Coordinates of N, CA and C in Angstrom, one line a residue:
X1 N 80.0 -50.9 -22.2 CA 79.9 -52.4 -22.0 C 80.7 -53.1 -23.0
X2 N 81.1 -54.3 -22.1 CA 81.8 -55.3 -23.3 C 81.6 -55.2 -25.1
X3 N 80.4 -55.8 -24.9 CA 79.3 -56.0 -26.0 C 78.7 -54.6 -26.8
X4 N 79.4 -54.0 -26.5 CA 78.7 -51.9 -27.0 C 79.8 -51.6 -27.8
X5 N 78.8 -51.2 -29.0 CA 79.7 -50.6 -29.9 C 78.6 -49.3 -30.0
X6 N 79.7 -48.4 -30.7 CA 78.8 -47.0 -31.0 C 78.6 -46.8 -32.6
X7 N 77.2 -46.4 -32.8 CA 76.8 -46.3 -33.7 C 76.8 -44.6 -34.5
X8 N 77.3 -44.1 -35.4 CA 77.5 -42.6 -36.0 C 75.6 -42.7 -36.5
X9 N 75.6 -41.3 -36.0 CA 74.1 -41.2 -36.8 C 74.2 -40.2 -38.0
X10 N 73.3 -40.1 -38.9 CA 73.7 -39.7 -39.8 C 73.1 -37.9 -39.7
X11 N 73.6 -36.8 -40.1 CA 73.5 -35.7 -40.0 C 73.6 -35.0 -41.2
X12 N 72.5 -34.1 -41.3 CA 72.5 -33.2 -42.9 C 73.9 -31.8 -42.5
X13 N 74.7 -32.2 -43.6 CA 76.2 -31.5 -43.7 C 75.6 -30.5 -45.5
X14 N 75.2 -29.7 -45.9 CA 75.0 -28.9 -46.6 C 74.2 -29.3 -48.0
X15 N 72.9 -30.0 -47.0 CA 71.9 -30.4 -47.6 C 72.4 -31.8 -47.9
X16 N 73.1 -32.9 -47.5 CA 73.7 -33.9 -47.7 C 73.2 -34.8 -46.3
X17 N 73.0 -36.3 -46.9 CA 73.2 -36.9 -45.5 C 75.0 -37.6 -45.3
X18 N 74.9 -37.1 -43.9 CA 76.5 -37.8 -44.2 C 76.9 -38.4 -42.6
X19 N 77.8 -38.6 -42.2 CA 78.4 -39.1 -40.8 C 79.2 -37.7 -40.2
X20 N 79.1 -37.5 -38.8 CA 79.8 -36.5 -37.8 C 81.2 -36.8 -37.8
X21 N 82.1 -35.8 -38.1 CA 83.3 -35.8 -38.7 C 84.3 -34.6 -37.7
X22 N 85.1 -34.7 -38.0 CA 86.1 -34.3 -37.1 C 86.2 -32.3 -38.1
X23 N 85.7 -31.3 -37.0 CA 85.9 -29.9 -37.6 C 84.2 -30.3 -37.7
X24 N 83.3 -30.7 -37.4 CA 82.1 -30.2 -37.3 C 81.4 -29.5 -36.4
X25 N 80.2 -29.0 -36.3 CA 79.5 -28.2 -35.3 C 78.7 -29.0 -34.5
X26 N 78.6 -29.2 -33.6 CA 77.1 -29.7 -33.3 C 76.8 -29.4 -31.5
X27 N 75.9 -29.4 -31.4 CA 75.0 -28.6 -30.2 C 74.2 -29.4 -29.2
X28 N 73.9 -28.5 -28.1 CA 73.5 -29.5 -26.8 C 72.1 -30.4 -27.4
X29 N 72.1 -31.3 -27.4 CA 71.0 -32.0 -27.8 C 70.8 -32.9 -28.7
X30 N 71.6 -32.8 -29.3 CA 72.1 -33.0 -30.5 C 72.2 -34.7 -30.7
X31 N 72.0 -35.5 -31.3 CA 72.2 -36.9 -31.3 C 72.8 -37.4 -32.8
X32 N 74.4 -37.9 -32.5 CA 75.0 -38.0 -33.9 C 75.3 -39.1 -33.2
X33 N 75.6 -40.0 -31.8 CA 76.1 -41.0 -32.3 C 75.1 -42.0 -31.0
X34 N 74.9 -43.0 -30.6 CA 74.4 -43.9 -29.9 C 74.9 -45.4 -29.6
X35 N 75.6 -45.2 -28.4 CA 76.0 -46.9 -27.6 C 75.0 -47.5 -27.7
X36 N 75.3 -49.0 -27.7 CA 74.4 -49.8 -28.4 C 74.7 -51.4 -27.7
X37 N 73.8 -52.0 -27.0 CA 74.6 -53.2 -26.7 C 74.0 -54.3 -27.5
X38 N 75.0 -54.9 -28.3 CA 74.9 -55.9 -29.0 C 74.1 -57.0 -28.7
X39 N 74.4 -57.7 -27.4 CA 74.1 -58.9 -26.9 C 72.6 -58.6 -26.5
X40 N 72.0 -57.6 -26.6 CA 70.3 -57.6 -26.3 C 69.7 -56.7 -27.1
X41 N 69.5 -57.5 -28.4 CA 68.9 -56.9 -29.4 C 67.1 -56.7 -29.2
X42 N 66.7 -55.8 -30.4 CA 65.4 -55.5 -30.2 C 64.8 -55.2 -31.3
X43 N 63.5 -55.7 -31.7 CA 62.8 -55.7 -32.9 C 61.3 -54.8 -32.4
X44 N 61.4 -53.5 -32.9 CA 60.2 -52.4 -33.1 C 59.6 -52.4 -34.2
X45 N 58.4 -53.4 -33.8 CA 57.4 -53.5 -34.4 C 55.9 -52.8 -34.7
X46 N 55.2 -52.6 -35.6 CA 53.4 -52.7 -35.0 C 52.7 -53.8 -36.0
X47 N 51.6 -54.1 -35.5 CA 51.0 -54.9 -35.7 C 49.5 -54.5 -36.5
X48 N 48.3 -54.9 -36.8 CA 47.2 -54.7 -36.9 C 46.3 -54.5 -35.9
X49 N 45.8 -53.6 -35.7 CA 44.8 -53.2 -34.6 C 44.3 -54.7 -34.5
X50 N 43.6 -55.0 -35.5 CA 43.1 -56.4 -35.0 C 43.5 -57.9 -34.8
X51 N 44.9 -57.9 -35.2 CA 45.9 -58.6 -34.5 C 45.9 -58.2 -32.8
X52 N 45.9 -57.5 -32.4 CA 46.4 -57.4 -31.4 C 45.7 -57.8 -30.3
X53 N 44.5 -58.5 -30.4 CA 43.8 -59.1 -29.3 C 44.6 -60.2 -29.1
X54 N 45.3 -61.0 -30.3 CA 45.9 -62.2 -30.1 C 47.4 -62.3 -29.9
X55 N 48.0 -61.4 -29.4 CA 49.6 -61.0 -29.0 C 49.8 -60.8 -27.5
X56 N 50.2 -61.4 -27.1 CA 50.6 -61.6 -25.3 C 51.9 -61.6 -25.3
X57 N 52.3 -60.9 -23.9 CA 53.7 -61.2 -23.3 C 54.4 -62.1 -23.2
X58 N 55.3 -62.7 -23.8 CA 56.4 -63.6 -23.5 C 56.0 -64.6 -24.6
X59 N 55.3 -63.9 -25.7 CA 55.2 -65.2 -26.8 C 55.9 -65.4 -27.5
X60 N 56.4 -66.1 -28.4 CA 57.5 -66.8 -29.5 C 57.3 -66.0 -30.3
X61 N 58.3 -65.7 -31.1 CA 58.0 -64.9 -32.2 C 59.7 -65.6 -33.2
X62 N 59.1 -65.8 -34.2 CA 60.7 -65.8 -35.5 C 60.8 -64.5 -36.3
X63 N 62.2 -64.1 -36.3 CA 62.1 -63.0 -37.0 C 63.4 -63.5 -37.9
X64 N 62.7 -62.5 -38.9 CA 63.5 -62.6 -40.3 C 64.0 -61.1 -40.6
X65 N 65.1 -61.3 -41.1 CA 66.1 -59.8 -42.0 C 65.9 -59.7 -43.3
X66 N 65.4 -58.5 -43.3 CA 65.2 -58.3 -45.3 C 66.7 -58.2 -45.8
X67 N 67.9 -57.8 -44.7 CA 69.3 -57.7 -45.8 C 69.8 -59.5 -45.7
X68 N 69.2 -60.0 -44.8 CA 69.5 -61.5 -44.9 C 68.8 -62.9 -45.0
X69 N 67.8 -62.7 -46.5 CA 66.8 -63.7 -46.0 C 67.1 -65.4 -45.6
X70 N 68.2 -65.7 -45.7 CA 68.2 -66.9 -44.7 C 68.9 -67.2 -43.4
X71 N 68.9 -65.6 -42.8 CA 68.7 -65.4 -41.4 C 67.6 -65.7 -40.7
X72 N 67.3 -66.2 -39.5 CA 66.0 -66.4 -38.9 C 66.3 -66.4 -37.1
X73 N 65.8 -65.6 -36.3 CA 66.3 -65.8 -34.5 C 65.3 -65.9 -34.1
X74 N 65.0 -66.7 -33.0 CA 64.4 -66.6 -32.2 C 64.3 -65.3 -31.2
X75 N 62.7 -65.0 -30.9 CA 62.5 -63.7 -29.9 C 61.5 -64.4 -29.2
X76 N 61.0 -63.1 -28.4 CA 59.4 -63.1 -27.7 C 59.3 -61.8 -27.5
X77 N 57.6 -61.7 -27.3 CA 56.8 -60.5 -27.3 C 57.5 -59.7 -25.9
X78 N 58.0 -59.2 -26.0 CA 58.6 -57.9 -24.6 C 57.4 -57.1 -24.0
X79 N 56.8 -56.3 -25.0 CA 55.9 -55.6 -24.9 C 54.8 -55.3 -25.9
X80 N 53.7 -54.9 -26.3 CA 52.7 -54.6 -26.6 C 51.9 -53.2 -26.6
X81 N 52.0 -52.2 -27.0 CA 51.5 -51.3 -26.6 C 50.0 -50.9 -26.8
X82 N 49.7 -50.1 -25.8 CA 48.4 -49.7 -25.0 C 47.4 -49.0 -25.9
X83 N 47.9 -48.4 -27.0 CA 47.3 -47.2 -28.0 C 47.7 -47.9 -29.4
X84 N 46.5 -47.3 -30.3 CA 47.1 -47.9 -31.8 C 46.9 -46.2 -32.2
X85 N 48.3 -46.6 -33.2 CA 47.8 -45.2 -34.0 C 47.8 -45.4 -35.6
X86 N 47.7 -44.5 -36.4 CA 47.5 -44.4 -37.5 C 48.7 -44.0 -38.8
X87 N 49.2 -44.5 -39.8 CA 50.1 -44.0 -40.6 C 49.5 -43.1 -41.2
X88 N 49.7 -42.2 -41.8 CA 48.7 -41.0 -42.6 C 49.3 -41.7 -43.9
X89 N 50.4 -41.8 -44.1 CA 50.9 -42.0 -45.7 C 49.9 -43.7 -46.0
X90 N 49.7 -44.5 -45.3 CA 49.0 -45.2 -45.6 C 47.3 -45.6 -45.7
X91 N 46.2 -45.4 -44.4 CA 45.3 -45.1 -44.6 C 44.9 -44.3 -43.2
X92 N 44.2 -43.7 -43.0 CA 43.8 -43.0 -41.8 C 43.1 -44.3 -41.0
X93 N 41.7 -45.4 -41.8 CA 41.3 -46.7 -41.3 C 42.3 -47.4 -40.2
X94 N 43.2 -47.5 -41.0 CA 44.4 -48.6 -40.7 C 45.1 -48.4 -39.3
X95 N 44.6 -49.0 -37.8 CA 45.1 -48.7 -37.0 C 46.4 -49.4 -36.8
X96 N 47.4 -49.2 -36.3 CA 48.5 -50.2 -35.8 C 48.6 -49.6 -34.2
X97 N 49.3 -51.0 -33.7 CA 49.6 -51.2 -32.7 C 51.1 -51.6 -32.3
X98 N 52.2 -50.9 -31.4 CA 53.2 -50.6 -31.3 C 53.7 -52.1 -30.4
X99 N 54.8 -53.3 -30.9 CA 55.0 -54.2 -30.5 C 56.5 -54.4 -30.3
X100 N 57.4 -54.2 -29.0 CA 58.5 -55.2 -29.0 C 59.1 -56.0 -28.6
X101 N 60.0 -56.9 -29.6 CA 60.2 -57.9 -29.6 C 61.8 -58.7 -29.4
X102 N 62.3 -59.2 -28.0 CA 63.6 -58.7 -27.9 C 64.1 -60.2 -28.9
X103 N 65.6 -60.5 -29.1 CA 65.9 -61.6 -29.7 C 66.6 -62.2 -28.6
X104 N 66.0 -63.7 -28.7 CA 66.7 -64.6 -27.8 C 68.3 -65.1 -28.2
X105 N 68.6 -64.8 -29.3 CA 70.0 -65.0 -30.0 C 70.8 -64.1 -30.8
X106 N 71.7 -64.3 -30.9 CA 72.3 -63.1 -32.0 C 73.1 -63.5 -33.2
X107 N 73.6 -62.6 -33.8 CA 74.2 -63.4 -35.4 C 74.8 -62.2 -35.3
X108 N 76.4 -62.1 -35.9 CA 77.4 -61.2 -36.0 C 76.6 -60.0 -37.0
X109 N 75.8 -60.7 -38.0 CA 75.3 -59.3 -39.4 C 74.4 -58.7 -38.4
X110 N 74.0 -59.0 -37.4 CA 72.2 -58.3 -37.5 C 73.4 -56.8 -36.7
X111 N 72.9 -55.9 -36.7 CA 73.2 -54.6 -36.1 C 72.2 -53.6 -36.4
X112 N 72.7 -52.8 -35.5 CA 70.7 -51.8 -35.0 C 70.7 -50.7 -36.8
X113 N 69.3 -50.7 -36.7 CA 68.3 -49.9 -37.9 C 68.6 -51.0 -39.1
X114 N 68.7 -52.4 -38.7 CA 68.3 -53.1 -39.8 C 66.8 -53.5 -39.9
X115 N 66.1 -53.7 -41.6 CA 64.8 -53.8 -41.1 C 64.6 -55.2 -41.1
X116 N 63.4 -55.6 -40.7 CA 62.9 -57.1 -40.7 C 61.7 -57.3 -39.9
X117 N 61.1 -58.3 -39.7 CA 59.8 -58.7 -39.5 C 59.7 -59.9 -38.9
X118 N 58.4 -60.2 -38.3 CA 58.7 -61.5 -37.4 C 57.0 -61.9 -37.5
X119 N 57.1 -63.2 -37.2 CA 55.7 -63.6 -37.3 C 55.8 -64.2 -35.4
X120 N 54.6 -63.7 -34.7 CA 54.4 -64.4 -33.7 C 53.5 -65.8 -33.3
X121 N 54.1 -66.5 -32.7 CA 53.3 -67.8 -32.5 C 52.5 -67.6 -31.8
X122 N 51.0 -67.7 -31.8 CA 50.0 -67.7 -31.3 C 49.5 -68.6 -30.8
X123 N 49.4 -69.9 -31.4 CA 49.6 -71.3 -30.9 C 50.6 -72.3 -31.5
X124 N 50.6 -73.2 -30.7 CA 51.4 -73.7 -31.5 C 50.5 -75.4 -31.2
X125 N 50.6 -75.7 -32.6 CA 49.7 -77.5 -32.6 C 50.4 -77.9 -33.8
X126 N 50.5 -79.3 -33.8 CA 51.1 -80.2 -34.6 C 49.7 -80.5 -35.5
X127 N 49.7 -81.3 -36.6 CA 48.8 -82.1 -37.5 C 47.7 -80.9 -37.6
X128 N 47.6 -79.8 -38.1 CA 46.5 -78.9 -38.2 C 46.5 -78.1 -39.6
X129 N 45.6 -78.1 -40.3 CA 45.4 -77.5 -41.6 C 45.1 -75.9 -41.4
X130 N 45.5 -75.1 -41.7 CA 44.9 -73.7 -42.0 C 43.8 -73.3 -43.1
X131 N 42.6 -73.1 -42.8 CA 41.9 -72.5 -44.0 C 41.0 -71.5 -43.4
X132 N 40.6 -70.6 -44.7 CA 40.0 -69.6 -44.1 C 39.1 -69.4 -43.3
X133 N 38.9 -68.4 -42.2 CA 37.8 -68.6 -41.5 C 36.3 -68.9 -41.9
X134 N 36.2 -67.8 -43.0 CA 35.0 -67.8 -43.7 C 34.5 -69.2 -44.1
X135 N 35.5 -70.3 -44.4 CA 35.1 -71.3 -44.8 C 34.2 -72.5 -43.6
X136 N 34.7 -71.9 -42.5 CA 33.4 -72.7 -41.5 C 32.4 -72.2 -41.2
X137 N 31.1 -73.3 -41.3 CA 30.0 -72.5 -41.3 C 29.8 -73.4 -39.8
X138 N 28.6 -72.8 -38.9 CA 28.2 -73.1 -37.8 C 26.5 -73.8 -38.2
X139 N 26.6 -75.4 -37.8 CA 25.2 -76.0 -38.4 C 24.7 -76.7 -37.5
X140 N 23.7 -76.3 -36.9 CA 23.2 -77.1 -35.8 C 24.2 -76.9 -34.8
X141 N 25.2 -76.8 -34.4 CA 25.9 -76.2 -33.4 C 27.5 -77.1 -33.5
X142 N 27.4 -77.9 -34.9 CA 28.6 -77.8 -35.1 C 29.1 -77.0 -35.8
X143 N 30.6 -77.3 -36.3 CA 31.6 -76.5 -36.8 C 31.6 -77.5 -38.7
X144 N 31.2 -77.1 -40.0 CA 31.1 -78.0 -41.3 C 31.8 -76.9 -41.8
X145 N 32.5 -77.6 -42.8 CA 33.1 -76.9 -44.3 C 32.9 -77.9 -45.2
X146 N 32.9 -77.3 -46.1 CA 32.4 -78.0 -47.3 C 33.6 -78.7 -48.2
X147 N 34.1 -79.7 -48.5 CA 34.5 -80.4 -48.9 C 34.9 -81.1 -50.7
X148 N 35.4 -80.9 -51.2 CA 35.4 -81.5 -52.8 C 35.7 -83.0 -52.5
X149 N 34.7 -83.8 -53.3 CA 34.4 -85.2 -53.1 C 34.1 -85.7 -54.9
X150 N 35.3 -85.8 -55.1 CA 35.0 -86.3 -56.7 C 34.1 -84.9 -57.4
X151 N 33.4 -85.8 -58.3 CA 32.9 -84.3 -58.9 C 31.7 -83.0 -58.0
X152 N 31.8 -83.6 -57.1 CA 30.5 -82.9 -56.2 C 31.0 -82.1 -54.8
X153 N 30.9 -81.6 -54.2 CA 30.8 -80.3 -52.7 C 30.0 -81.6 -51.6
X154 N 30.5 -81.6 -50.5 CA 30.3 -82.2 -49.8 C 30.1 -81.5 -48.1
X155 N 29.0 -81.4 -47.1 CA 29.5 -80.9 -45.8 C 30.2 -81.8 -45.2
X156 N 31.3 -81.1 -44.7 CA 31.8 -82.6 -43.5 C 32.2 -81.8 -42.0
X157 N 32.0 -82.5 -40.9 CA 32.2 -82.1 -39.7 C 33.6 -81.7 -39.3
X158 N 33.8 -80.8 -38.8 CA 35.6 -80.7 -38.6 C 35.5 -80.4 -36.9
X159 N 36.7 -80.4 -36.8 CA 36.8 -80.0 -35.2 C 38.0 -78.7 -35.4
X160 N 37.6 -78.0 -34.9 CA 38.1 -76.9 -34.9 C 39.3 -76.3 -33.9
X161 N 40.8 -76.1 -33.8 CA 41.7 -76.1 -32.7 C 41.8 -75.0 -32.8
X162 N 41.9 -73.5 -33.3 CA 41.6 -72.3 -32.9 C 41.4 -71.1 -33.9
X163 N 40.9 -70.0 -33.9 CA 40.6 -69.1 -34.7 C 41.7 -67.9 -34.7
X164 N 42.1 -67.1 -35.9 CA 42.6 -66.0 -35.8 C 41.5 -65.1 -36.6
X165 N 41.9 -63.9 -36.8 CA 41.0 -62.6 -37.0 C 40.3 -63.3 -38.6
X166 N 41.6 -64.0 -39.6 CA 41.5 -64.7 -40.6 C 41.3 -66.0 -41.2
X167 N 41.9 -67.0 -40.2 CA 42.2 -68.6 -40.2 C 41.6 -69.3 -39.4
X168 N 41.0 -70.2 -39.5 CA 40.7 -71.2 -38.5 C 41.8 -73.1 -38.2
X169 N 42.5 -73.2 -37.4 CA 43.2 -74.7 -37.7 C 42.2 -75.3 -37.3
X170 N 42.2 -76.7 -38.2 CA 41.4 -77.7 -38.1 C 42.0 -78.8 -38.0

């Protein structure tokens, strides 16, 4: 394709990592290099098991490059996967769930096995505070948080625009 460039993979040459070079060996199966099309990039992600009730198809997402932090593209959720599994190097508990995320734009640095991370928009509302969930209590069947009012704690009624696993906007 226009937009395809090929990528060398990297291959152990005598206990060495290095690039596939001209007088080398290599065998049916074998994966040293990969076409690559530029123009439809993709961000492989996972998520928190319990993030994942709140990630749908076709949502917004900003992603950021750790080699470029004042890079920023727009994406959306592509896919979601069906199964969470577990990292061993991190906790056996700790389920993740497999998310990708294509980019709606491109930037000449970004190129494939760079890493980076994206936050997905779950809602999106103007004029709304974030505080922790824990901090609303349910009273008589509204929604109160308690309030600093001079030198004293105060209940006040809030209205509540939506919950995550952690946050509530108010």
């Amino acid at each position: 394709p226009r937009d395809g460039q090929v990528i060398l993979r990297s291959i152990n040459r005598n206990g060495e990592q290095t690039q596939v070079r001209v007088g080398d060996e290599v065998f049916p199966g074998m994966v040293f290099m990969k076409v690559v099309n530029l123009s439809e990039m993709e961000l492989e992600a996972s998520i928190s098991q319990t993030d994942s009730e709140l990630v749908r198809l076709g949502q917004k997402a900003v992603v950021r490059f750790d080699a470029y932090p004042g890079l920023i593209l727009d994406g959306k959720v592509d896919a979601v996967g069906m199964m969470a599994s577990s990292n061993r190097r991190v906790s056996y508990q700790v389920r993740r769930v497999p998310v990708r995320i294509s980019l709606e734009s491109t930037d000449p640095r970004v190129i494939p096995d760079l890493t980076a991370n994206a936050d997905v928009v779950i809602a999106d509302q103007d004029d709304v505070i974030l505080i922790p969930r824990e901090a609303v209590q349910d009273t008589g069947g509204k929604s109160v948080v308690m309030v600093k009012q001079g030198e004293s704690v105060v209940p006040r009624e809030v209205e509540i625009g939506g919950y995550s696993n952690t946050q509530a906007s108010v």
